């Protein structure tokens, strides 16, 4: 029998490709499993991770627990609150309406909300989409925490922030802003004569086949809902209640990793909006000055080890999320976690790097350098905008500190290349015309700093307080009716956890005065006439917020 050589050769090539891809996928799965299993287990909240190549799933798995109380393991079927990834759905809805001729992103918002007080400024839909409106974000207002349990209509929610002073003139600066997306949701309702929830359901979920996605609710039964958790001094606790009428079009959608792949595939295939509309969303935007910003409409331009990305993350009471699409490799990675602690963003970034064969460096691979080699880069470096970072050396360890922020270790991979823990931010030091220079790369975006003559900020000295002194501070302090700071002590260390936030360690600078290392903040305790602790004051961001001891 005569063999058809060209056909046989083609079959062998195809078989080799299939076997190679299968082996690569198996290796990737094992690599991801090993990496994520280090972060989640049967005693922690969980995560659902999915990786797709060319629109098809090449990896999916659940880690940790979807419910700690009834011992349910996390799985791809579980539904999570996706937080600010919701903004992609809102932005696409606006672009759909623009394609239908029902609005223009250049329209002033008063065309659709005539009574909105713009304070003499011209605010457009474009400004809302790319966070350049100057409107105050309601989630940064103290009232947000005090009213977190209160159901509100969109107009009631808008009333909470509409009369706040503008933070800057529209288009002159970028400041991430949830209020803008609340206004966008309301504009969608005004034009479509549907609720935001109904519009998303009809025009996106139903059209794309996202059968396990919902406009979020704390009262409706959601099949396979993963319970939300926060970290506390004793471990984990159920996340504080948040009415999902408040995140609204800025953050109230719930979904699964598999449904979000359907969403990404629909976006990539121009099922919902034209490519020309998508280009406006994913390619960043500009300020009035012409300065480029990475945020477009619901997507942020980024980079994973030299590969271009468009992405968005989310954080909401009890949940954190991150989704990254790499257009050149046609790879999508989505991670959903049912805890507002941890760092799902870094996890997804690292998995994306693995998936495209460009894994980040790890601090375990750091090399040893002499004090002389490290000392070459000690000093202050100034970046555009007047930002200054200080490189210091202590006990043969280099540290980097942005003025007003935390002092962090950096690890040498070569004599000139250093990374932070996590590997996705790096420094490349060099000299130019005899001057020290550093290129900082974070999320693929590089900025260059020039060496300047400036002394580093004074480092606060920690003191050790006796266990019986630390015990005085234990208790719960009420800063707002629904916002508390709980202070605990264990192993001769003192910790604080604020409502809806992760636990942090406090460090004593003197008796009754403590500072944080994770953020620039201090907590001062006050005693009554009998010498007992009666209150604390949180010093942060130029504000002083008192809190009475209630327990």
Tab-separated table of C-alpha atoms in Angstrom, residues 34-343:
chain	number	residue	atom	x	y	z
A	34	UNK	CA	1.735	24.733	43.601
A	35	UNK	CA	1.837	28.539	43.635
A	36	UNK	CA	-1.778	29.166	44.679
A	37	UNK	CA	-1.861	26.322	47.217
A	38	UNK	CA	0.784	28.251	49.168
A	39	UNK	CA	-1.809	30.990	49.744
A	40	UNK	CA	-5.090	29.145	50.344
A	41	UNK	CA	-6.015	26.069	52.365
A	42	UNK	CA	-8.912	24.454	54.216
A	43	UNK	CA	-8.711	27.065	56.983
A	44	UNK	CA	-8.761	30.173	54.778
A	45	UNK	CA	-11.257	31.880	52.489
A	46	UNK	CA	-10.788	30.833	48.903
A	47	UNK	CA	-10.240	31.818	45.302
A	48	UNK	CA	-11.399	30.740	41.876
A	49	UNK	CA	-8.753	30.998	39.143
A	50	UNK	CA	-9.214	30.584	35.383
A	51	UNK	CA	-6.736	30.878	32.509
A	52	UNK	CA	-7.840	30.916	28.866
A	53	UNK	CA	-5.839	30.843	25.650
A	54	UNK	CA	-7.480	31.852	22.360
A	55	UNK	CA	-10.787	32.056	24.189
A	56	UNK	CA	-10.680	28.489	25.521
A	57	UNK	CA	-10.077	27.352	29.073
A	58	UNK	CA	-6.636	25.844	29.647
A	59	UNK	CA	-6.806	25.981	33.439
A	60	UNK	CA	-9.468	26.414	36.119
A	61	UNK	CA	-9.530	25.492	39.765
A	62	UNK	CA	-10.786	26.519	43.167
A	63	UNK	CA	-8.646	26.933	46.277
A	64	UNK	CA	-9.445	27.362	49.946
A	65	UNK	CA	-13.020	27.594	51.144
A	66	UNK	CA	-16.153	29.152	49.684
A	67	UNK	CA	-17.743	28.923	53.130
A	68	UNK	CA	-15.751	28.423	56.308
A	69	UNK	CA	-18.782	27.866	58.513
A	70	UNK	CA	-20.261	24.909	56.664
A	71	UNK	CA	-16.964	23.605	55.239
A	72	UNK	CA	-17.587	24.172	51.506
A	73	UNK	CA	-14.510	24.142	49.283
A	74	UNK	CA	-14.137	26.861	46.658
A	75	UNK	CA	-14.747	25.731	43.076
A	76	UNK	CA	-15.117	27.331	39.612
A	77	UNK	CA	-18.925	27.198	39.999
A	78	UNK	CA	-18.911	29.650	42.900
A	79	UNK	CA	-20.273	33.172	42.497
A	80	UNK	CA	-18.247	36.103	43.857
A	81	UNK	CA	-18.851	39.824	44.079
A	82	UNK	CA	-16.522	41.242	41.418
A	83	UNK	CA	-16.330	44.790	42.796
A	84	UNK	CA	-14.945	47.380	40.413
A	85	UNK	CA	-14.674	45.010	37.451
A	86	UNK	CA	-18.340	46.072	37.245
A	87	UNK	CA	-17.034	49.325	35.729
A	88	UNK	CA	-16.257	47.472	32.498
A	89	UNK	CA	-19.923	46.543	32.147
A	90	UNK	CA	-21.008	50.112	32.841
A	91	UNK	CA	-18.528	51.554	30.336
A	92	UNK	CA	-19.565	49.100	27.621
A	93	UNK	CA	-23.244	49.921	28.284
A	94	UNK	CA	-22.485	53.618	27.718
A	95	UNK	CA	-20.633	52.802	24.485
A	96	UNK	CA	-23.547	50.636	23.324
A	97	UNK	CA	-25.888	53.596	23.815
A	98	UNK	CA	-23.450	55.831	21.958
A	99	UNK	CA	-23.424	53.432	18.996
A	100	UNK	CA	-27.230	53.565	19.017
A	101	UNK	CA	-27.066	57.352	18.717
A	102	UNK	CA	-28.651	57.911	22.127
A	103	UNK	CA	-25.706	59.794	23.634
A	104	UNK	CA	-22.160	60.947	22.985
A	105	UNK	CA	-19.326	60.537	25.460
A	106	UNK	CA	-18.655	64.238	24.848
A	107	UNK	CA	-22.120	65.215	26.108
A	108	UNK	CA	-22.289	67.258	29.281
A	109	UNK	CA	-23.833	65.274	32.107
A	110	UNK	CA	-26.465	67.983	32.663
A	111	UNK	CA	-28.052	66.905	29.374
A	112	UNK	CA	-29.255	63.785	31.222
A	113	UNK	CA	-29.163	65.010	34.838
A	114	UNK	CA	-30.296	68.654	34.455
A	115	UNK	CA	-30.298	69.463	38.173
A	116	UNK	CA	-26.767	68.184	38.863
A	117	UNK	CA	-24.755	71.045	40.449
A	118	UNK	CA	-21.621	71.254	38.286
A	119	UNK	CA	-20.371	74.306	40.203
A	120	UNK	CA	-19.774	76.201	36.986
A	121	UNK	CA	-17.651	73.422	35.474
A	122	UNK	CA	-18.150	71.523	32.221
A	123	UNK	CA	-18.351	67.837	33.157
A	124	UNK	CA	-18.807	65.324	30.347
A	125	UNK	CA	-19.574	61.604	30.214
A	126	UNK	CA	-15.955	61.162	29.087
A	127	UNK	CA	-14.790	62.686	32.377
A	128	UNK	CA	-16.913	60.218	34.327
A	129	UNK	CA	-15.616	57.241	32.344
A	130	UNK	CA	-11.911	57.962	32.819
A	131	UNK	CA	-12.017	59.359	36.374
A	132	UNK	CA	-11.064	62.921	35.454
A	133	UNK	CA	-14.299	64.669	36.491
A	134	UNK	CA	-13.026	66.175	39.739
A	135	UNK	CA	-16.208	65.035	41.518
A	136	UNK	CA	-15.583	63.751	45.035
A	137	UNK	CA	-15.729	59.958	45.330
A	138	UNK	CA	-18.461	59.056	47.792
A	139	UNK	CA	-16.527	56.015	49.026
A	140	UNK	CA	-13.894	58.410	50.422
A	141	UNK	CA	-16.468	60.275	52.500
A	142	UNK	CA	-16.875	59.375	56.213
A	143	UNK	CA	-20.632	58.968	55.674
A	144	UNK	CA	-20.028	55.976	53.405
A	145	UNK	CA	-19.059	53.758	56.329
A	146	UNK	CA	-21.825	55.055	58.580
A	147	UNK	CA	-24.482	54.381	55.925
A	148	UNK	CA	-23.054	51.149	54.499
A	149	UNK	CA	-26.128	49.158	55.563
A	150	UNK	CA	-28.673	51.609	54.123
A	151	UNK	CA	-30.462	50.790	50.870
A	152	UNK	CA	-30.587	53.792	48.542
A	153	UNK	CA	-31.995	54.613	45.145
A	154	UNK	CA	-29.534	56.008	42.589
A	155	UNK	CA	-30.857	59.545	43.132
A	156	UNK	CA	-30.565	59.208	46.907
A	157	UNK	CA	-26.994	58.010	46.464
A	158	UNK	CA	-26.163	60.918	44.129
A	159	UNK	CA	-27.586	63.345	46.686
A	160	UNK	CA	-24.922	62.175	49.133
A	161	UNK	CA	-22.024	63.563	47.081
A	162	UNK	CA	-23.372	66.020	44.509
A	163	UNK	CA	-22.901	69.122	46.684
A	164	UNK	CA	-19.368	68.267	47.800
A	165	UNK	CA	-16.647	70.701	46.608
A	166	UNK	CA	-14.932	69.761	43.353
A	167	UNK	CA	-11.459	68.300	43.882
A	168	UNK	CA	-10.054	69.770	40.648
A	169	UNK	CA	-11.217	71.156	37.304
A	170	UNK	CA	-12.563	68.439	34.964
A	171	UNK	CA	-9.903	66.961	32.708
A	172	UNK	CA	-6.933	68.387	34.601
A	173	UNK	CA	-6.126	65.363	36.791
A	174	UNK	CA	-6.849	61.665	37.234
A	175	UNK	CA	-8.349	60.490	40.527
A	176	UNK	CA	-10.056	57.096	40.699
A	177	UNK	CA	-13.674	57.897	41.454
A	178	UNK	CA	-16.669	55.705	42.222
A	179	UNK	CA	-19.094	58.638	42.107
A	180	UNK	CA	-18.489	58.991	38.369
A	181	UNK	CA	-19.681	55.459	37.703
A	182	UNK	CA	-22.749	55.959	39.900
A	183	UNK	CA	-23.664	58.885	37.636
A	184	UNK	CA	-23.019	56.730	34.557
A	185	UNK	CA	-25.385	54.074	35.892
A	186	UNK	CA	-28.084	56.674	36.424
A	187	UNK	CA	-27.555	58.086	32.907
A	188	UNK	CA	-28.049	54.553	31.540
A	189	UNK	CA	-31.359	54.394	33.426
A	190	UNK	CA	-32.506	57.820	32.164
A	191	UNK	CA	-31.797	56.974	28.522
A	192	UNK	CA	-32.926	53.326	28.466
A	193	UNK	CA	-35.914	53.790	30.796
A	194	UNK	CA	-34.790	50.583	32.485
A	195	UNK	CA	-33.118	50.016	35.820
A	196	UNK	CA	-29.360	49.523	35.569
A	197	UNK	CA	-29.837	45.924	36.729
A	198	UNK	CA	-32.405	45.212	34.002
A	199	UNK	CA	-30.293	46.885	31.318
A	200	UNK	CA	-27.233	44.772	32.179
A	201	UNK	CA	-29.334	41.597	32.370
A	202	UNK	CA	-31.071	42.128	29.017
A	203	UNK	CA	-28.287	43.651	26.960
A	204	UNK	CA	-25.251	41.808	28.312
A	205	UNK	CA	-25.894	38.774	30.521
A	206	UNK	CA	-28.668	37.322	28.350
A	207	UNK	CA	-26.943	38.200	25.087
A	208	UNK	CA	-23.596	36.685	26.084
A	209	UNK	CA	-25.019	33.693	27.948
A	210	UNK	CA	-23.748	34.695	31.382
A	211	UNK	CA	-26.243	32.508	33.226
A	212	UNK	CA	-24.405	32.650	36.552
A	213	UNK	CA	-24.022	36.424	36.743
A	214	UNK	CA	-26.203	38.833	38.687
A	215	UNK	CA	-26.725	42.398	39.729
A	216	UNK	CA	-25.799	41.811	43.343
A	217	UNK	CA	-28.197	41.512	46.238
A	218	UNK	CA	-27.795	40.740	49.922
A	219	UNK	CA	-31.378	39.454	50.224
A	220	UNK	CA	-31.980	37.393	47.076
A	221	UNK	CA	-30.922	33.770	46.943
A	222	UNK	CA	-27.829	33.479	44.731
A	223	UNK	CA	-27.001	29.857	43.835
A	224	UNK	CA	-23.419	28.905	44.754
A	225	UNK	CA	-22.689	32.261	46.394
A	226	UNK	CA	-19.229	32.296	48.024
A	227	UNK	CA	-19.458	33.900	51.455
A	228	UNK	CA	-17.377	37.046	51.964
A	229	UNK	CA	-14.771	37.335	54.730
A	230	UNK	CA	-12.396	39.805	56.334
A	231	UNK	CA	-9.324	39.173	58.440
A	232	UNK	CA	-9.553	39.738	62.199
A	233	UNK	CA	-7.212	39.425	65.146
A	234	UNK	CA	-8.551	35.945	65.861
A	235	UNK	CA	-8.437	34.740	62.249
A	236	UNK	CA	-11.312	35.409	59.854
A	237	UNK	CA	-14.748	36.882	60.320
A	238	UNK	CA	-17.806	37.396	58.156
A	239	UNK	CA	-17.401	40.612	56.176
A	240	UNK	CA	-19.355	43.638	57.327
A	241	UNK	CA	-22.733	44.078	55.698
A	242	UNK	CA	-22.824	46.363	52.677
A	243	UNK	CA	-26.054	47.173	50.859
A	244	UNK	CA	-25.269	46.452	47.217
A	245	UNK	CA	-27.428	49.411	46.214
A	246	UNK	CA	-24.416	51.542	47.193
A	247	UNK	CA	-21.698	50.162	44.870
A	248	UNK	CA	-24.408	50.181	42.140
A	249	UNK	CA	-22.912	50.705	38.665
A	250	UNK	CA	-19.441	51.122	40.182
A	251	UNK	CA	-19.214	47.701	41.809
A	252	UNK	CA	-22.345	45.590	42.409
A	253	UNK	CA	-22.083	42.762	39.858
A	254	UNK	CA	-21.577	39.140	40.936
A	255	UNK	CA	-20.179	36.446	38.640
A	256	UNK	CA	-18.033	33.350	38.149
A	257	UNK	CA	-14.682	32.969	36.418
A	258	UNK	CA	-16.295	31.014	33.576
A	259	UNK	CA	-18.946	33.688	32.996
A	260	UNK	CA	-16.271	36.371	32.976
A	261	UNK	CA	-14.461	34.439	30.247
A	262	UNK	CA	-17.704	34.625	28.236
A	263	UNK	CA	-17.636	38.368	28.842
A	264	UNK	CA	-14.019	38.700	27.687
A	265	UNK	CA	-14.672	36.565	24.610
A	266	UNK	CA	-17.665	38.739	23.688
A	267	UNK	CA	-15.539	41.870	24.056
A	268	UNK	CA	-12.729	40.396	21.950
A	269	UNK	CA	-15.173	39.289	19.220
A	270	UNK	CA	-16.943	42.694	19.139
A	271	UNK	CA	-20.260	41.065	20.008
A	272	UNK	CA	-21.424	43.992	22.156
A	273	UNK	CA	-19.614	47.016	20.755
A	274	UNK	CA	-17.632	47.808	17.626
A	275	UNK	CA	-13.860	47.631	17.587
A	276	UNK	CA	-13.699	51.409	17.190
A	277	UNK	CA	-15.643	51.825	20.441
A	278	UNK	CA	-13.477	49.268	22.222
A	279	UNK	CA	-10.339	51.139	21.176
A	280	UNK	CA	-11.552	54.137	23.172
A	281	UNK	CA	-12.025	51.917	26.208
A	282	UNK	CA	-8.743	50.025	26.254
A	283	UNK	CA	-6.120	52.492	25.029
A	284	UNK	CA	-6.009	54.867	27.955
A	285	UNK	CA	-6.821	58.551	27.593
A	286	UNK	CA	-5.406	62.044	28.046
A	287	UNK	CA	-5.733	64.990	30.373
A	288	UNK	CA	-6.428	68.453	28.994
A	289	UNK	CA	-2.676	69.070	29.055
A	290	UNK	CA	-2.084	66.171	26.676
A	291	UNK	CA	-0.539	64.032	29.409
A	292	UNK	CA	-1.398	60.362	28.855
A	293	UNK	CA	-3.075	58.338	31.597
A	294	UNK	CA	-3.396	54.532	31.476
A	295	UNK	CA	-7.116	54.467	32.350
A	296	UNK	CA	-9.543	54.463	29.438
A	297	UNK	CA	-13.185	53.505	29.909
A	298	UNK	CA	-13.364	50.637	32.407
A	299	UNK	CA	-9.967	49.217	31.430
A	300	UNK	CA	-6.433	50.112	32.487
A	301	UNK	CA	-3.403	49.676	30.263
A	302	UNK	CA	-0.692	47.636	31.895
A	303	UNK	CA	2.149	45.262	31.232
A	304	UNK	CA	3.281	41.841	32.421
A	305	UNK	CA	7.010	41.365	31.915
A	306	UNK	CA	7.022	43.205	28.606
A	307	UNK	CA	3.659	41.922	27.354
A	308	UNK	CA	0.888	44.480	26.969
A	309	UNK	CA	-2.246	44.046	29.096
A	310	UNK	CA	-5.676	45.582	29.541
A	311	UNK	CA	-7.058	44.888	32.985
A	312	UNK	CA	-9.109	45.872	36.010
A	313	UNK	CA	-9.271	44.829	39.631
A	314	UNK	CA	-11.963	45.043	42.271
A	315	UNK	CA	-12.236	45.302	46.023
A	316	UNK	CA	-15.431	45.314	48.061
A	317	UNK	CA	-16.484	44.196	51.550
A	318	UNK	CA	-15.497	40.521	51.725
A	319	UNK	CA	-14.142	40.110	48.184
A	320	UNK	CA	-11.159	41.020	45.979
A	321	UNK	CA	-10.750	40.365	42.254
A	322	UNK	CA	-8.479	40.899	39.276
A	323	UNK	CA	-8.802	40.224	35.561
A	324	UNK	CA	-6.003	40.580	32.999
A	325	UNK	CA	-6.194	40.197	29.211
A	326	UNK	CA	-2.991	39.971	27.165
A	327	UNK	CA	-4.066	40.801	23.586
A	328	UNK	CA	-0.849	39.816	21.811
A	329	UNK	CA	-0.815	36.353	23.390
A	330	UNK	CA	-4.649	36.170	23.468
A	331	UNK	CA	-4.498	35.022	27.089
A	332	UNK	CA	-7.067	35.883	29.751
A	333	UNK	CA	-6.542	35.345	33.484
A	334	UNK	CA	-9.270	35.989	36.028
A	335	UNK	CA	-9.064	35.525	39.793
A	336	UNK	CA	-11.925	35.950	42.273
A	337	UNK	CA	-11.430	35.746	46.043
A	338	UNK	CA	-13.974	35.766	48.857
A	339	UNK	CA	-11.810	37.778	51.241
A	340	UNK	CA	-10.958	41.470	51.198
A	341	UNK	CA	-7.569	40.486	52.621
A	342	UNK	CA	-4.651	38.981	50.744
A	343	UNK	CA	-3.485	40.064	47.314
